[in-house]
Each structure stands twice: as structure tokens, then as C-alpha cells.
PDB file of C-alpha atoms in Angstrom:
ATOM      1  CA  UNK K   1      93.410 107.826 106.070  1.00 52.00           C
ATOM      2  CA  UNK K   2      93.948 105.888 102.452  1.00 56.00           C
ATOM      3  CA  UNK K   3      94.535 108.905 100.483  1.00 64.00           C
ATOM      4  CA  UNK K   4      94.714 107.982  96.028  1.00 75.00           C
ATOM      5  CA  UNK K   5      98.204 106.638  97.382  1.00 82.00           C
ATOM      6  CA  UNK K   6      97.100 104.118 100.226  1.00 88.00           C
ATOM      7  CA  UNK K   7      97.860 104.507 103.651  1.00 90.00           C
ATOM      8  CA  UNK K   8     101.169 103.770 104.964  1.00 93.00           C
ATOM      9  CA  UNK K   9     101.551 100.862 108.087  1.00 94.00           C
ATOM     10  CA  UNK K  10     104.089  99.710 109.826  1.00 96.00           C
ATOM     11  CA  UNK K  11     103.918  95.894 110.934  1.00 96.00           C
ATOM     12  CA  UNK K  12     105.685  94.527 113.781  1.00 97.00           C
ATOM     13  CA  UNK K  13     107.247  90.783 113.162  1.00 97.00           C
ATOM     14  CA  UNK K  14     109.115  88.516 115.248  1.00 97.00           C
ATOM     15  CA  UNK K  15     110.902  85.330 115.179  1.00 97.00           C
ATOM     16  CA  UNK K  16     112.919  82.885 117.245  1.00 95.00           C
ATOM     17  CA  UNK K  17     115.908  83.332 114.402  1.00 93.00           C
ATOM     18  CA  UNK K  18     117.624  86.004 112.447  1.00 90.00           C
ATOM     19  CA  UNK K  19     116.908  84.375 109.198  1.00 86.00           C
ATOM     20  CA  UNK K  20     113.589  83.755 108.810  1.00 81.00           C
ATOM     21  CA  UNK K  21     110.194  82.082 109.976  1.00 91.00           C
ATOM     22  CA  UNK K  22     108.848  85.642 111.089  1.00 96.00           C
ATOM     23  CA  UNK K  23     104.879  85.869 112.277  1.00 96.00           C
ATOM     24  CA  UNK K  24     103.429  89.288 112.142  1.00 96.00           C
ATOM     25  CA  UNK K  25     101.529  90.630 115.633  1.00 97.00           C
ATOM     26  CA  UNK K  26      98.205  91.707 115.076  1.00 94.00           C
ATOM     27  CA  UNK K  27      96.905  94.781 116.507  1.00 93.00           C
ATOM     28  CA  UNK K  28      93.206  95.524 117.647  1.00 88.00           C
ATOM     29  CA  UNK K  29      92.340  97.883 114.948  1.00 86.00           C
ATOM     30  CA  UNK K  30      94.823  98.983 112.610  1.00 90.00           C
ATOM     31  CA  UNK K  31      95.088  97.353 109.387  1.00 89.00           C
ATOM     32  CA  UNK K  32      97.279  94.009 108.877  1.00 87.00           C
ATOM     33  CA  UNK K  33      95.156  91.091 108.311  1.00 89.00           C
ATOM     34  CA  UNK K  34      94.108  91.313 104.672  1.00 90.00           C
ATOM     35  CA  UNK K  35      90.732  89.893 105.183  1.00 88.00           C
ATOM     36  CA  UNK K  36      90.142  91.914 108.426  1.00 88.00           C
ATOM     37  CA  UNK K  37      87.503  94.379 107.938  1.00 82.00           C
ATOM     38  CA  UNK K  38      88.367  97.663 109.484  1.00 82.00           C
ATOM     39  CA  UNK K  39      86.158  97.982 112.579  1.00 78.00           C
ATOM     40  CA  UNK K  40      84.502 100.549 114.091  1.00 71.00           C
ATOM     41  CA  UNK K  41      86.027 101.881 117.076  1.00 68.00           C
ATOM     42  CA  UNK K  42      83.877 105.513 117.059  1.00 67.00           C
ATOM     43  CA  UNK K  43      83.565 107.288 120.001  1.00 65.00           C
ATOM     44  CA  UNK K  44      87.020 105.319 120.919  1.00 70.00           C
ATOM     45  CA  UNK K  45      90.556 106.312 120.066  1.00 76.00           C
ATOM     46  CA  UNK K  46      92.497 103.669 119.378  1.00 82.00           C
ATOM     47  CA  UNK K  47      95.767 105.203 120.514  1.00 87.00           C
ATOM     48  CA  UNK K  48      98.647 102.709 120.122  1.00 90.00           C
ATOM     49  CA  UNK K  49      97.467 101.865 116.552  1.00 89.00           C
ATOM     50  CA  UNK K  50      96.661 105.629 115.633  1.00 89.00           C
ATOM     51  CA  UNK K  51     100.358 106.393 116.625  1.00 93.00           C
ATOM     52  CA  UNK K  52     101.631 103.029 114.433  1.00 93.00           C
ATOM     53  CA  UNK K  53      99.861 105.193 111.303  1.00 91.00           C
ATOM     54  CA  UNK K  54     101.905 108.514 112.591  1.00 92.00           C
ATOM     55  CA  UNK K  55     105.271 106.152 113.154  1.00 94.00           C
ATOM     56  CA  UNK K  56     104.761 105.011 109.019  1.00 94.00           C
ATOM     57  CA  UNK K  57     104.587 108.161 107.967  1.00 93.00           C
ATOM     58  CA  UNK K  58     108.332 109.043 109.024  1.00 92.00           C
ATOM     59  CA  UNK K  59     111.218 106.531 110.341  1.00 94.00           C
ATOM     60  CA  UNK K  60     112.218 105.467 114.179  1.00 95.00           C
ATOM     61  CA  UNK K  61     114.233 107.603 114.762  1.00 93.00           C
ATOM     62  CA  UNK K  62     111.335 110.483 114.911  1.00 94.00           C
ATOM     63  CA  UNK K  63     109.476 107.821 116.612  1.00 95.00           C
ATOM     64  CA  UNK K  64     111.683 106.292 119.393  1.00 95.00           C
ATOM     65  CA  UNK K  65     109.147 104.801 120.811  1.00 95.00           C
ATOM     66  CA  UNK K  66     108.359 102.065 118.604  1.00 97.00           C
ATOM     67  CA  UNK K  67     111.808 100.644 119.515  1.00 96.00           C
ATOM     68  CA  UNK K  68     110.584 100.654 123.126  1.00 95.00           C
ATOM     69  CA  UNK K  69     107.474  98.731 121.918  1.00 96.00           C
ATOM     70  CA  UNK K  70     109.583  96.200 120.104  1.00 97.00           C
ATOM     71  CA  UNK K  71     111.733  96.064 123.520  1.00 95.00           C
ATOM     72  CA  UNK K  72     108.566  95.316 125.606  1.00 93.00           C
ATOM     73  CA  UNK K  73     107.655  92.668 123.048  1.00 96.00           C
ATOM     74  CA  UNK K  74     111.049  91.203 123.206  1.00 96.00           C
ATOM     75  CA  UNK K  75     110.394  91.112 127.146  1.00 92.00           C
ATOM     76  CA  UNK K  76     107.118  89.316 126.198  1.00 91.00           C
ATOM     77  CA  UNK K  77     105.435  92.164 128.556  1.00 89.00           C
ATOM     78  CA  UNK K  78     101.824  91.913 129.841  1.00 86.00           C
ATOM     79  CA  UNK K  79     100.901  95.002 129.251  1.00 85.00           C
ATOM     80  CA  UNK K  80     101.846  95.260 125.850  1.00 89.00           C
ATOM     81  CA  UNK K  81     100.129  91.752 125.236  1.00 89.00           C
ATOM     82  CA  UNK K  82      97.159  93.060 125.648  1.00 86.00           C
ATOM     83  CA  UNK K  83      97.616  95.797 123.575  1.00 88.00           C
ATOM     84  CA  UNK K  84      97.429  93.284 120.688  1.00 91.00           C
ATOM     85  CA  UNK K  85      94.457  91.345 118.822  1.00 91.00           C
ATOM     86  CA  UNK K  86      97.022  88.482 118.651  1.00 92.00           C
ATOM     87  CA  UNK K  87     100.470  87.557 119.501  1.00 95.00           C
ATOM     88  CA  UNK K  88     102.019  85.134 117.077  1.00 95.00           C
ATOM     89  CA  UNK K  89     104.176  84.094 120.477  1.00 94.00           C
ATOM     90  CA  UNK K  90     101.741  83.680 123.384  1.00 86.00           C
ATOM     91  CA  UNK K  91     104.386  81.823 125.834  1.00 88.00           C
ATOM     92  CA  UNK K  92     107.927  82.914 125.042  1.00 93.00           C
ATOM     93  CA  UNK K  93     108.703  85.807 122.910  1.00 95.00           C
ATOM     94  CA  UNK K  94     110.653  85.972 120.164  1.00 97.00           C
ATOM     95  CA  UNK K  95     113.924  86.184 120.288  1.00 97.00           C
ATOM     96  CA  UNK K  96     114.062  89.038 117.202  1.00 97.00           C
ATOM     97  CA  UNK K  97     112.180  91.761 116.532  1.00 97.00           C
ATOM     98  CA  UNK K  98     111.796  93.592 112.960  1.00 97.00           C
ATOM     99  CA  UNK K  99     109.410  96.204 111.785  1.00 97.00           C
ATOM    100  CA  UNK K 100     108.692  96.382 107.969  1.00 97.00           C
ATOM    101  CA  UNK K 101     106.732  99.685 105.950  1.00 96.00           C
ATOM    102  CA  UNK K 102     103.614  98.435 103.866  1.00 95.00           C
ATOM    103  CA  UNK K 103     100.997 101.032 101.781  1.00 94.00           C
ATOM    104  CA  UNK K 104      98.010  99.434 102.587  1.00 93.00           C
ATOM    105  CA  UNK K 105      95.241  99.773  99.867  1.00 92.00           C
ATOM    106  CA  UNK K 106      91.189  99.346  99.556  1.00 89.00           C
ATOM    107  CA  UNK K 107      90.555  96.266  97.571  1.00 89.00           C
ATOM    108  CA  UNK K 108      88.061  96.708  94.525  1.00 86.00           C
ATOM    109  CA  UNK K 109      84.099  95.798  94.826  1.00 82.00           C
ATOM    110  CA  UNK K 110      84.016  92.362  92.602  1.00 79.00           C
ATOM    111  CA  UNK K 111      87.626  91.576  92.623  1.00 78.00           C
ATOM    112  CA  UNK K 112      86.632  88.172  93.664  1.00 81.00           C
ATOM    113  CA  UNK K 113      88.488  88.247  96.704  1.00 83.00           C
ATOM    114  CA  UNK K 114      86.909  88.202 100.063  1.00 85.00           C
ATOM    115  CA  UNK K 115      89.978  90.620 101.262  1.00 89.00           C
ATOM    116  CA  UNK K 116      89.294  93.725 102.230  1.00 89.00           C
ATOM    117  CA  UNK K 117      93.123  95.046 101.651  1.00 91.00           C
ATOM    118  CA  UNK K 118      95.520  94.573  99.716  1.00 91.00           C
ATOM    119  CA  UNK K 119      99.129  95.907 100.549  1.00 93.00           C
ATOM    120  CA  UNK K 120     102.820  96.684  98.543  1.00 93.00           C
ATOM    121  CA  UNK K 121     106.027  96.320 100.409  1.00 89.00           C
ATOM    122  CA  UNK K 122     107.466  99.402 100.649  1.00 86.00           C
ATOM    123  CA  UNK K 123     110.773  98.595 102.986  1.00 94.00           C
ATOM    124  CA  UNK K 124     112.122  97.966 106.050  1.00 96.00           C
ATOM    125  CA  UNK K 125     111.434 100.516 108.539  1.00 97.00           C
ATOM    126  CA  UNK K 126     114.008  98.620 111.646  1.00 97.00           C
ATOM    127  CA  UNK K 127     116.277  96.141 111.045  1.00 96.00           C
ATOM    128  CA  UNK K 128     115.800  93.018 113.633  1.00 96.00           C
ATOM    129  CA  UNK K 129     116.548  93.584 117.150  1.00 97.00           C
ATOM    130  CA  UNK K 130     117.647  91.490 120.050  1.00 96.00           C
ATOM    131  CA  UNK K 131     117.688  91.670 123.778  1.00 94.00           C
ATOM    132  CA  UNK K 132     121.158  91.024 123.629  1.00 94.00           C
ATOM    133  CA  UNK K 133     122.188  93.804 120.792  1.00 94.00           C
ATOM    134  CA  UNK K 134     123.907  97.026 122.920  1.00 93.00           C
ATOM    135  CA  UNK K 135     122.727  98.970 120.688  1.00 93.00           C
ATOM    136  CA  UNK K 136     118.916  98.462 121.884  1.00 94.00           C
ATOM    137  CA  UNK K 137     119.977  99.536 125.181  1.00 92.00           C
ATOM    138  CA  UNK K 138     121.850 102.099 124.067  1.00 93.00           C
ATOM    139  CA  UNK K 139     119.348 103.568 121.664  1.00 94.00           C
ATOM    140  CA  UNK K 140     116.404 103.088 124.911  1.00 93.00           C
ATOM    141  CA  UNK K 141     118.499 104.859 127.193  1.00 92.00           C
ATOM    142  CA  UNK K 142     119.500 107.618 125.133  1.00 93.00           C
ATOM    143  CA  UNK K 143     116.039 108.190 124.688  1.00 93.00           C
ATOM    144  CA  UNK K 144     114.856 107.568 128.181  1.00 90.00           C
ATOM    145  CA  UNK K 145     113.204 104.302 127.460  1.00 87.00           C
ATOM    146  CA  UNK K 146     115.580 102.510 129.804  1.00 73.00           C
ATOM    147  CA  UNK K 147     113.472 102.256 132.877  1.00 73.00           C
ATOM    148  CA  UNK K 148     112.885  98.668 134.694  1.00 69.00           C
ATOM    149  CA  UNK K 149     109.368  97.105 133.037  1.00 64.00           C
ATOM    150  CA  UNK K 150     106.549  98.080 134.899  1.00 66.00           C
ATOM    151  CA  UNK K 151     103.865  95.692 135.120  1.00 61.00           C
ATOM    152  CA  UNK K 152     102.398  97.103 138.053  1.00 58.00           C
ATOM    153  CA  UNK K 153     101.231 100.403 136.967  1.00 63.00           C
ATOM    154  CA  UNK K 154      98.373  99.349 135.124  1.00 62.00           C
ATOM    155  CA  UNK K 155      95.443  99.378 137.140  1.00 66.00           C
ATOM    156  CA  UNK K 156      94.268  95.484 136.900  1.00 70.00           C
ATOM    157  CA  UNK K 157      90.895  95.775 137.865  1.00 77.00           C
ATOM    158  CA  UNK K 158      90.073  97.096 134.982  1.00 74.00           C
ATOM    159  CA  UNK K 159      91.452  94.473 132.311  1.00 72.00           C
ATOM    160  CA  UNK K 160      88.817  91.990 132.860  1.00 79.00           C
ATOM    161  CA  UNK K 161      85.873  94.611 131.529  1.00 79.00           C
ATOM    162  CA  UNK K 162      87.846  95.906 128.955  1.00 75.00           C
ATOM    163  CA  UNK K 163      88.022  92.570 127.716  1.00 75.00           C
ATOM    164  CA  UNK K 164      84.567  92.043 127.895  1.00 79.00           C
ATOM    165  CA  UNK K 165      83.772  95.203 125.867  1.00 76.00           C
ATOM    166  CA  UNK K 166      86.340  94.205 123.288  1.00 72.00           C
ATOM    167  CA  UNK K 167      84.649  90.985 122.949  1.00 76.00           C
ATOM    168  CA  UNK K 168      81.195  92.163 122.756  1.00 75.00           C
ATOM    169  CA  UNK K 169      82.075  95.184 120.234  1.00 69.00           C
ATOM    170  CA  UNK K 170      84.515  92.808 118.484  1.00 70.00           C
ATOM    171  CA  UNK K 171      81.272  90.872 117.380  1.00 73.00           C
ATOM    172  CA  UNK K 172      79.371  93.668 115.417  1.00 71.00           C
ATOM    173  CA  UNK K 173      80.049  93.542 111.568  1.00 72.00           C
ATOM    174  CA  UNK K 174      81.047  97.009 110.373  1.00 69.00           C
ATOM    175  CA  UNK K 175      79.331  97.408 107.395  1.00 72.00           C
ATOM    176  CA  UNK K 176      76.088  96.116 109.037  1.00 77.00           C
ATOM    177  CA  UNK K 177      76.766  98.841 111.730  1.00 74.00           C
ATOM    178  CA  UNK K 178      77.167 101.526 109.907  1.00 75.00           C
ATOM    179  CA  UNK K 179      74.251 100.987 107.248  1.00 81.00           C
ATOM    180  CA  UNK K 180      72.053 100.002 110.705  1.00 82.00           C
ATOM    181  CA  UNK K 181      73.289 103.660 112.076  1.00 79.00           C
ATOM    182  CA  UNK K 182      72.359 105.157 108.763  1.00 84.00           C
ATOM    183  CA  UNK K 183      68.625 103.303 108.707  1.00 88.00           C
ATOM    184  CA  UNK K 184      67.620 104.060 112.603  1.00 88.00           C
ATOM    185  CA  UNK K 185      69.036 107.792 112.161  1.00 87.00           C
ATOM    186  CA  UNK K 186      67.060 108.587 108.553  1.00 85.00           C
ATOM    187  CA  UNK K 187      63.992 106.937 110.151  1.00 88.00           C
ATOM    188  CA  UNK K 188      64.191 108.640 113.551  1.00 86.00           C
ATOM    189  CA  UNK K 189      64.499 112.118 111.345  1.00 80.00           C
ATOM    190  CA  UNK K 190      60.595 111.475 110.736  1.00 77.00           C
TER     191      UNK K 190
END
């Protein structure tokens, strides 16, 4: 959805201080890298990114669990990991957590760019977080979010092949996709 205004995003950074040197995490499909073309994820629903969209279009505190997302992050869990198209802290995780509120907008045919976005900073949607900051906890447990991670409820047989599908599908350019969809479907017609 990039309505005449642009579509709103929320993008997840960390860093190992509270001053600077953040590195955004990528997701699988929503927009964040400029230059990323938006893929095609049809018959698939994309869930975690499709609620990212939902949690831009109000604040955190409608969407409580975006602070439990930053808290699995901060826990560098497995899980969430591989939730992502790329973690910007593979080995330890960061020791801070902020999320920031970007309109995301199509980039002109012929701007010269090869960028496929382009975005406006709009503000800060959470200030950092830490592990050690009560007021995480507090905030996850008045919310129920304060459970013990669960790595184990995931079943794990499955992660290997849904790797292998990402990695296939991941492969496929979009727009050749979609225009070979449109060719093979107006030529079947006859």
C-alpha cells in the first residue's frame, strides 16, 4: 500500500552503544533496502512484515508487540533470526534497540538511480531499549510478553525447507515474473 502519500515503515536498528553506529535489520519482504526490489511473495502472506506496515500506521503502544520483537532481538533469539533477510549482528546482539518511522516512496522511471525507493524520516517511533532498562520488563510483563524465550516451540524440521524455498524464490526477478505471468496467461487465453 503506497497511497499519493507513500507508505509508512517502521525500521528496526540496533547498536552496541547508545550514541550511535546503528545498522538497520533487514526483513524478508518489507521495504528497507533502497535498491531492494519489492518481491513477490503471492500466494504467501508475509505476516511479521505485513504487521510492521500495521505497527507504522499507529505507535507501540497499540502495538506492544513490536517491543517484544525488539526484546527477542536484544536476546539475539533464533527464532526471530530467521525471521529476518539479514541481521546486521549475526553473533552477539546488540546491546540497544531503537525503532525509527520512515514514508517509504516509489522512485521515478529515469531518475537515474538504480533504487527502487526512496524514503523521508518521519520520527522516532521507540526510543532505544536495553536488556537492562526496567522499564522493558515492565512494559513486557504488563502486556504479557514476559514469558521465558522459547526456542523450542518451533517445529525444526521444517527450517531447513523453508530455507530452501526462500532461496529458490529469492532468485526470481519481480518484474520479469510478473510480465512472464502476464505473457504465459494472455497466450494460454488462445
Amino acid at each position: 500500500m503506497t497511497g499519493v502519500g507513500g507508505r509508512p515503515e517502521v525500521v528496526l536498528e540496533g547498536s552496541d552503544t547508545h550514541d550511535g553506529g546503528w545498522k538497520e535489520f533487514e526483513f524478508l519482504y518489507k521495504p528497507g533496502d533502497l535498491s531492494r526490489a519489492p518481491p513477490v511473495v503471492t500466494p504467501h502472506q508475509p505476516r511479521l512484515d505485513w504487521q510492521m506496515w500495521f505497527a507504522a500506521l499507529g505507535s507501540y503502544n497499540y502495538n506492544p508487540w513490536i517491543i517484544n520483537l525488539a526484546y527477542r532481538l536484544l536476546n539475539n533469539s533464533t527464532n526471530v533470526n530467521s525471521l529476518l533477510k539479514h541481521n546486521p549482528f549475526p553473533e552477539n546482539p546488540p546491546k540497544f534497540i531503537r525503532a525509527l518511522k520512515y514514508r517509504y516512496h516509489y522512485t521515478k522511471f529515469g531518475n537515474g538511480t538504480r533504487d527502487w525507493w526512496t524514503r523521508d524520516s518521519q520520527e522516532e517511533y521507540f526510543p532505544p531499549l536495553a536488556l537492562f532498562q526496567p522499564t522493558l520488563k515492565e512494559f513486557l510483563d504488563y502486556h504479557g510478553y514476559a514469558k521465558p524465550l522459547r526456542e523450542d516451540r518451533v517445529d525444526q524440521t521444517i527450517i531447513p525447507y523453508m530455507g530452501m524455498i526462500r532461496s529458490v524464490v529469492g532468485k526470481f526477478d519481480p518484474v520479469v515474473f510478473i510480465w512472464t505471468l502476464c505473457l504465459v496467461s494472455f497466450f494460454a487465453s488462445f
